[in-house]
Amino acid sequence: MDKHLTRLAEIYKAIDNLYDAAMRHYDFRCEGCVDNCCVTKFYHHTNIEELYLSEGLKKLDEDKKKEILLRAEDVVKIHNSSPDDVRVMCPLNEKGLCIVYEHRPMICRIHGVPYQMFKKNMSIEFGTGCYKFINEKLNENMQYFMFNRTVFYVEMAKVEKELRESLNLTEDYKKTTAEMVVSILKPKS
Ligand code: SF4
């Protein structure tokens, strides 16, 4: 595997380990959620995550890729004609499961439990967790599990910088998962 992808895989592994520990700490599970986070319009900001996702999509058969591409194009159309808080299922979710689970982007791995993050201006952002967490677990007696996202974002930015330099990429990157899928699977004309 390319060294940038290997490094990203390590970052994802570290996220998954901390996330699992947080879930155990809170005794919290996604099962039974009526507010599937896969319908949220998340943006991704790195080329390296698109490359990693493309590794997962490569493993699918050609018919499945065509099916997903059609779904992704539909989602992009809906996103482009709706307010930013529109809720529409990710084209990579089938029957409630992510079909590229091992290659899903960072936000899919990290969303759900409360977190903190140090911003560039040294302010600290706190997140309360997802809808289900707020309803089931968030209360004044809750023991906070230290989930500091900062290191993951910093490490991801380093890998992205190296990738951009090696490929001479200069444009800003901002895509939804559906847009990523279209970029990866749409035949280049
Ligand atoms: S990539 Fe997978 S986990 Fe992320 S929103 Fe899509 S289906 Fe859900």
PDB file of C-alpha atoms and ligand atoms in Angstrom:
ATOM      1  CA  MET A   1       0.000   0.000   0.000  1.00  0.00           C
ATOM      2  CA  ASP A   2       1.150   3.545  -0.722  1.00  0.00           C
ATOM      3  CA  LYS A   3       2.890   5.077   2.312  1.00  0.00           C
ATOM      4  CA  HIS A   4       0.251   7.826   2.636  1.00  0.00           C
ATOM      5  CA  LEU A   5      -2.543   5.277   2.690  1.00  0.00           C
ATOM      6  CA  THR A   6      -0.642   3.179   5.218  1.00  0.00           C
ATOM      7  CA  ARG A   7      -0.280   6.228   7.465  1.00  0.00           C
ATOM      8  CA  LEU A   8      -3.986   7.017   7.112  1.00  0.00           C
ATOM      9  CA  ALA A   9      -4.846   3.416   7.996  1.00  0.00           C
ATOM     10  CA  GLU A  10      -2.841   3.878  11.223  1.00  0.00           C
ATOM     11  CA  ILE A  11      -4.724   7.080  12.043  1.00  0.00           C
ATOM     12  CA  TYR A  12      -8.052   5.339  11.414  1.00  0.00           C
ATOM     13  CA  LYS A  13      -6.972   2.459  13.656  1.00  0.00           C
ATOM     14  CA  ALA A  14      -6.104   4.882  16.470  1.00  0.00           C
ATOM     15  CA  ILE A  15      -9.504   6.578  16.056  1.00  0.00           C
ATOM     16  CA  ASP A  16     -11.322   3.239  16.089  1.00  0.00           C
ATOM     17  CA  ASN A  17      -9.488   2.122  19.240  1.00  0.00           C
ATOM     18  CA  LEU A  18     -10.284   5.336  21.122  1.00  0.00           C
ATOM     19  CA  TYR A  19     -13.866   5.301  19.875  1.00  0.00           C
ATOM     20  CA  ASP A  20     -14.369   1.707  21.040  1.00  0.00           C
ATOM     21  CA  ALA A  21     -12.971   2.641  24.459  1.00  0.00           C
ATOM     22  CA  ALA A  22     -15.370   5.600  24.657  1.00  0.00           C
ATOM     23  CA  MET A  23     -18.343   3.421  23.699  1.00  0.00           C
ATOM     24  CA  ARG A  24     -17.397   0.938  26.429  1.00  0.00           C
ATOM     25  CA  HIS A  25     -16.928   3.720  28.960  1.00  0.00           C
ATOM     26  CA  TYR A  26     -20.410   5.081  28.276  1.00  0.00           C
ATOM     27  CA  ASP A  27     -21.935   1.641  27.651  1.00  0.00           C
ATOM     28  CA  PHE A  28     -23.343   3.205  24.513  1.00  0.00           C
ATOM     29  CA  ARG A  29     -24.361   1.484  21.250  1.00  0.00           C
ATOM     30  CA  CYS A  30     -25.626   2.600  17.844  1.00  0.00           C
ATOM     31  CA  GLU A  31     -28.218  -0.194  17.637  1.00  0.00           C
ATOM     32  CA  GLY A  32     -31.798   0.978  17.595  1.00  0.00           C
ATOM     33  CA  CYS A  33     -30.936   4.524  16.565  1.00  0.00           C
ATOM     34  CA  VAL A  34     -33.843   6.280  14.871  1.00  0.00           C
ATOM     35  CA  ASP A  35     -31.542   9.006  13.573  1.00  0.00           C
ATOM     36  CA  ASN A  36     -29.009   7.149  11.392  1.00  0.00           C
ATOM     37  CA  CYS A  37     -25.933   9.385  11.022  1.00  0.00           C
ATOM     38  CA  CYS A  38     -25.448   8.059   7.478  1.00  0.00           C
ATOM     39  CA  VAL A  39     -28.226  10.453   6.368  1.00  0.00           C
ATOM     40  CA  THR A  40     -26.226  13.490   7.492  1.00  0.00           C
ATOM     41  CA  LYS A  41     -24.567  15.636   4.837  1.00  0.00           C
ATOM     42  CA  PHE A  42     -20.940  15.527   5.986  1.00  0.00           C
ATOM     43  CA  TYR A  43     -18.126  17.221   4.107  1.00  0.00           C
ATOM     44  CA  HIS A  44     -14.662  15.718   3.764  1.00  0.00           C
ATOM     45  CA  HIS A  45     -11.621  17.906   3.269  1.00  0.00           C
ATOM     46  CA  THR A  46      -8.769  15.685   2.176  1.00  0.00           C
ATOM     47  CA  ASN A  47      -7.705  13.995  -1.046  1.00  0.00           C
ATOM     48  CA  ILE A  48      -6.140  11.202   0.995  1.00  0.00           C
ATOM     49  CA  GLU A  49      -9.545  10.092   2.293  1.00  0.00           C
ATOM     50  CA  GLU A  50     -10.876   9.929  -1.257  1.00  0.00           C
ATOM     51  CA  LEU A  51      -7.904   7.750  -2.229  1.00  0.00           C
ATOM     52  CA  TYR A  52      -8.549   5.478   0.742  1.00  0.00           C
ATOM     53  CA  LEU A  53     -12.241   5.206  -0.087  1.00  0.00           C
ATOM     54  CA  SER A  54     -11.381   4.372  -3.692  1.00  0.00           C
ATOM     55  CA  GLU A  55      -9.354   1.393  -2.433  1.00  0.00           C
ATOM     56  CA  GLY A  56     -12.533   0.061  -0.823  1.00  0.00           C
ATOM     57  CA  LEU A  57     -14.709   0.729  -3.861  1.00  0.00           C
ATOM     58  CA  LYS A  58     -12.198  -1.079  -6.106  1.00  0.00           C
ATOM     59  CA  LYS A  59     -13.049  -4.319  -4.312  1.00  0.00           C
ATOM     60  CA  LEU A  60     -16.710  -4.231  -5.393  1.00  0.00           C
ATOM     61  CA  ASP A  61     -17.890  -5.907  -8.571  1.00  0.00           C
ATOM     62  CA  GLU A  62     -18.673  -3.845 -11.649  1.00  0.00           C
ATOM     63  CA  ASP A  63     -22.478  -4.121 -11.355  1.00  0.00           C
ATOM     64  CA  LYS A  64     -22.359  -2.940  -7.752  1.00  0.00           C
ATOM     65  CA  LYS A  65     -20.137  -0.013  -8.719  1.00  0.00           C
ATOM     66  CA  LYS A  66     -22.656   1.060 -11.394  1.00  0.00           C
ATOM     67  CA  GLU A  67     -25.517   0.789  -8.898  1.00  0.00           C
ATOM     68  CA  ILE A  68     -23.639   2.891  -6.348  1.00  0.00           C
ATOM     69  CA  LEU A  69     -22.672   5.493  -8.930  1.00  0.00           C
ATOM     70  CA  LEU A  70     -26.336   5.982  -9.873  1.00  0.00           C
ATOM     71  CA  ARG A  71     -27.303   6.325  -6.210  1.00  0.00           C
ATOM     72  CA  ALA A  72     -24.456   8.768  -5.575  1.00  0.00           C
ATOM     73  CA  GLU A  73     -25.462  10.937  -8.548  1.00  0.00           C
ATOM     74  CA  ASP A  74     -29.028  11.058  -7.207  1.00  0.00           C
ATOM     75  CA  VAL A  75     -27.787  12.074  -3.757  1.00  0.00           C
ATOM     76  CA  VAL A  76     -25.621  14.839  -5.232  1.00  0.00           C
ATOM     77  CA  LYS A  77     -28.665  16.168  -7.124  1.00  0.00           C
ATOM     78  CA  ILE A  78     -30.760  16.188  -3.938  1.00  0.00           C
ATOM     79  CA  HIS A  79     -27.969  17.860  -1.934  1.00  0.00           C
ATOM     80  CA  ASN A  80     -27.519  20.524  -4.598  1.00  0.00           C
ATOM     81  CA  SER A  81     -31.205  21.417  -4.612  1.00  0.00           C
ATOM     82  CA  SER A  82     -31.830  21.318  -0.842  1.00  0.00           C
ATOM     83  CA  PRO A  83     -30.813  23.181   2.318  1.00  0.00           C
ATOM     84  CA  ASP A  84     -27.563  22.016   3.922  1.00  0.00           C
ATOM     85  CA  ASP A  85     -29.405  20.154   6.680  1.00  0.00           C
ATOM     86  CA  VAL A  86     -31.244  17.895   4.212  1.00  0.00           C
ATOM     87  CA  ARG A  87     -31.243  14.266   5.325  1.00  0.00           C
ATOM     88  CA  VAL A  88     -30.714  11.686   2.612  1.00  0.00           C
ATOM     89  CA  MET A  89     -29.127   8.257   2.919  1.00  0.00           C
ATOM     90  CA  CYS A  90     -25.465   7.874   1.925  1.00  0.00           C
ATOM     91  CA  PRO A  91     -25.119   5.919  -1.348  1.00  0.00           C
ATOM     92  CA  LEU A  92     -22.750   3.522   0.433  1.00  0.00           C
ATOM     93  CA  ASN A  93     -25.319   2.410   2.997  1.00  0.00           C
ATOM     94  CA  GLU A  94     -27.237  -0.755   2.139  1.00  0.00           C
ATOM     95  CA  LYS A  95     -29.854  -2.152   4.521  1.00  0.00           C
ATOM     96  CA  GLY A  96     -28.455  -0.038   7.343  1.00  0.00           C
ATOM     97  CA  LEU A  97     -24.866  -1.185   6.838  1.00  0.00           C
ATOM     98  CA  CYS A  98     -21.882   0.560   5.292  1.00  0.00           C
ATOM     99  CA  ILE A  99     -20.659  -1.497   2.344  1.00  0.00           C
ATOM    100  CA  VAL A 100     -17.167  -0.005   2.563  1.00  0.00           C
ATOM    101  CA  TYR A 101     -16.935  -0.162   6.352  1.00  0.00           C
ATOM    102  CA  GLU A 102     -13.158  -0.722   6.482  1.00  0.00           C
ATOM    103  CA  HIS A 103     -12.640   2.226   4.142  1.00  0.00           C
ATOM    104  CA  ARG A 104     -15.215   4.667   5.515  1.00  0.00           C
ATOM    105  CA  PRO A 105     -14.026   8.245   6.071  1.00  0.00           C
ATOM    106  CA  MET A 106     -12.928   9.738   9.394  1.00  0.00           C
ATOM    107  CA  ILE A 107     -16.163  11.542  10.248  1.00  0.00           C
ATOM    108  CA  CYS A 108     -18.058   8.229   9.979  1.00  0.00           C
ATOM    109  CA  ARG A 109     -15.678   6.757  12.566  1.00  0.00           C
ATOM    110  CA  ILE A 110     -15.593   9.666  14.961  1.00  0.00           C
ATOM    111  CA  HIS A 111     -19.172  10.962  15.078  1.00  0.00           C
ATOM    112  CA  GLY A 112     -21.350  10.035  18.038  1.00  0.00           C
ATOM    113  CA  VAL A 113     -19.538  10.440  21.345  1.00  0.00           C
ATOM    114  CA  PRO A 114     -18.700  13.733  23.110  1.00  0.00           C
ATOM    115  CA  TYR A 115     -15.329  15.218  22.158  1.00  0.00           C
ATOM    116  CA  GLN A 116     -13.061  18.165  22.490  1.00  0.00           C
ATOM    117  CA  MET A 117     -10.870  19.784  19.862  1.00  0.00           C
ATOM    118  CA  PHE A 118      -8.283  22.552  20.061  1.00  0.00           C
ATOM    119  CA  LYS A 119      -8.799  25.141  17.345  1.00  0.00           C
ATOM    120  CA  LYS A 120      -6.072  27.121  15.576  1.00  0.00           C
ATOM    121  CA  ASN A 121      -6.925  30.204  17.683  1.00  0.00           C
ATOM    122  CA  MET A 122      -6.419  28.064  20.832  1.00  0.00           C
ATOM    123  CA  SER A 123     -10.119  28.031  21.685  1.00  0.00           C
ATOM    124  CA  ILE A 124     -11.523  24.608  22.545  1.00  0.00           C
ATOM    125  CA  GLU A 125     -14.534  23.181  20.747  1.00  0.00           C
ATOM    126  CA  PHE A 126     -16.674  20.731  22.677  1.00  0.00           C
ATOM    127  CA  GLY A 127     -19.139  18.341  21.034  1.00  0.00           C
ATOM    128  CA  THR A 128     -22.044  16.815  22.928  1.00  0.00           C
ATOM    129  CA  GLY A 129     -22.305  13.602  20.903  1.00  0.00           C
ATOM    130  CA  CYS A 130     -25.037  12.517  18.529  1.00  0.00           C
ATOM    131  CA  TYR A 131     -28.819  12.670  18.926  1.00  0.00           C
ATOM    132  CA  LYS A 132     -29.016   9.217  20.529  1.00  0.00           C
ATOM    133  CA  PHE A 133     -26.144   9.944  22.916  1.00  0.00           C
ATOM    134  CA  ILE A 134     -27.718  13.220  24.046  1.00  0.00           C
ATOM    135  CA  ASN A 135     -31.024  11.483  24.692  1.00  0.00           C
ATOM    136  CA  GLU A 136     -29.631   8.427  26.461  1.00  0.00           C
ATOM    137  CA  LYS A 137     -26.404   9.388  28.156  1.00  0.00           C
ATOM    138  CA  LEU A 138     -25.790  13.108  28.443  1.00  0.00           C
ATOM    139  CA  ASN A 139     -26.493  14.375  31.947  1.00  0.00           C
ATOM    140  CA  GLU A 140     -24.774  16.423  34.621  1.00  0.00           C
ATOM    141  CA  ASN A 141     -23.466  13.334  36.448  1.00  0.00           C
ATOM    142  CA  MET A 142     -21.899  11.827  33.341  1.00  0.00           C
ATOM    143  CA  GLN A 143     -18.184  11.033  33.628  1.00  0.00           C
ATOM    144  CA  TYR A 144     -16.611  12.514  30.505  1.00  0.00           C
ATOM    145  CA  PHE A 145     -14.314  10.171  28.566  1.00  0.00           C
ATOM    146  CA  MET A 146     -11.418  12.232  27.219  1.00  0.00           C
ATOM    147  CA  PHE A 147     -11.923  12.124  23.470  1.00  0.00           C
ATOM    148  CA  ASN A 148      -9.580  14.682  21.997  1.00  0.00           C
ATOM    149  CA  ARG A 149     -10.004  14.814  18.239  1.00  0.00           C
ATOM    150  CA  THR A 150      -7.138  17.278  17.763  1.00  0.00           C
ATOM    151  CA  VAL A 151      -4.340  14.780  17.259  1.00  0.00           C
ATOM    152  CA  PHE A 152      -6.298  12.934  14.576  1.00  0.00           C
ATOM    153  CA  TYR A 153      -6.968  16.103  12.603  1.00  0.00           C
ATOM    154  CA  VAL A 154      -3.341  17.213  12.956  1.00  0.00           C
ATOM    155  CA  GLU A 155      -1.986  13.853  11.781  1.00  0.00           C
ATOM    156  CA  MET A 156      -4.462  13.743   8.908  1.00  0.00           C
ATOM    157  CA  ALA A 157      -3.392  17.255   7.849  1.00  0.00           C
ATOM    158  CA  LYS A 158       0.253  16.145   7.811  1.00  0.00           C
ATOM    159  CA  VAL A 159      -0.478  13.166   5.551  1.00  0.00           C
ATOM    160  CA  GLU A 160      -2.605  15.332   3.276  1.00  0.00           C
ATOM    161  CA  LYS A 161       0.167  17.927   3.006  1.00  0.00           C
ATOM    162  CA  GLU A 162       2.699  15.274   2.020  1.00  0.00           C
ATOM    163  CA  LEU A 163       0.307  13.780  -0.528  1.00  0.00           C
ATOM    164  CA  ARG A 164      -0.451  17.195  -2.036  1.00  0.00           C
ATOM    165  CA  GLU A 165       3.246  17.967  -2.368  1.00  0.00           C
ATOM    166  CA  SER A 166       4.024  14.619  -3.949  1.00  0.00           C
ATOM    167  CA  LEU A 167       1.174  14.889  -6.479  1.00  0.00           C
ATOM    168  CA  ASN A 168       1.405  18.638  -6.914  1.00  0.00           C
ATOM    169  CA  LEU A 169      -2.230  19.132  -5.893  1.00  0.00           C
ATOM    170  CA  THR A 170      -3.108  22.766  -5.327  1.00  0.00           C
ATOM    171  CA  GLU A 171      -6.923  23.022  -5.324  1.00  0.00           C
ATOM    172  CA  ASP A 172      -8.913  23.134  -2.094  1.00  0.00           C
ATOM    173  CA  TYR A 173     -10.788  19.904  -1.382  1.00  0.00           C
ATOM    174  CA  LYS A 174     -14.354  19.827  -0.069  1.00  0.00           C
ATOM    175  CA  LYS A 175     -16.682  16.984  -1.041  1.00  0.00           C
ATOM    176  CA  THR A 176     -19.567  15.041   0.419  1.00  0.00           C
ATOM    177  CA  THR A 177     -19.315  11.255   0.433  1.00  0.00           C
ATOM    178  CA  ALA A 178     -21.662  11.140  -2.575  1.00  0.00           C
ATOM    179  CA  GLU A 179     -19.425  13.567  -4.472  1.00  0.00           C
ATOM    180  CA  MET A 180     -16.388  11.465  -3.572  1.00  0.00           C
ATOM    181  CA  VAL A 181     -18.103   8.366  -4.932  1.00  0.00           C
ATOM    182  CA  VAL A 182     -18.970  10.130  -8.189  1.00  0.00           C
ATOM    183  CA  SER A 183     -15.364  11.355  -8.553  1.00  0.00           C
ATOM    184  CA  ILE A 184     -14.056   7.831  -8.010  1.00  0.00           C
ATOM    185  CA  LEU A 185     -16.556   5.797 -10.033  1.00  0.00           C
ATOM    186  CA  LYS A 186     -17.658   8.059 -12.897  1.00  0.00           C
ATOM    187  CA  PRO A 187     -15.786   7.056 -16.028  1.00  0.00           C
ATOM    188  CA  LYS A 188     -13.356   9.814 -17.035  1.00  0.00           C
ATOM    189  CA  SER A 189     -14.274  11.305 -20.402  1.00  0.00           C
TER     190      SER A 189
HETATM  191  S1  SF4 B   1     -19.465   5.995   4.168  1.00  0.00           S
HETATM  192 FE1  SF4 B   1     -20.443   4.326   5.269  1.00  0.00          FE
HETATM  193  S2  SF4 B   1     -20.475   4.939   7.460  1.00  0.00           S
HETATM  194 FE2  SF4 B   1     -20.050   6.782   6.212  1.00  0.00          FE
HETATM  195  S3  SF4 B   1     -22.068   7.743   5.877  1.00  0.00           S
HETATM  196 FE3  SF4 B   1     -21.675   6.373   4.112  1.00  0.00          FE
HETATM  197  S4  SF4 B   1     -22.632   4.402   4.671  1.00  0.00           S
HETATM  198 FE4  SF4 B   1     -22.444   5.619   6.560  1.00  0.00          FE
END
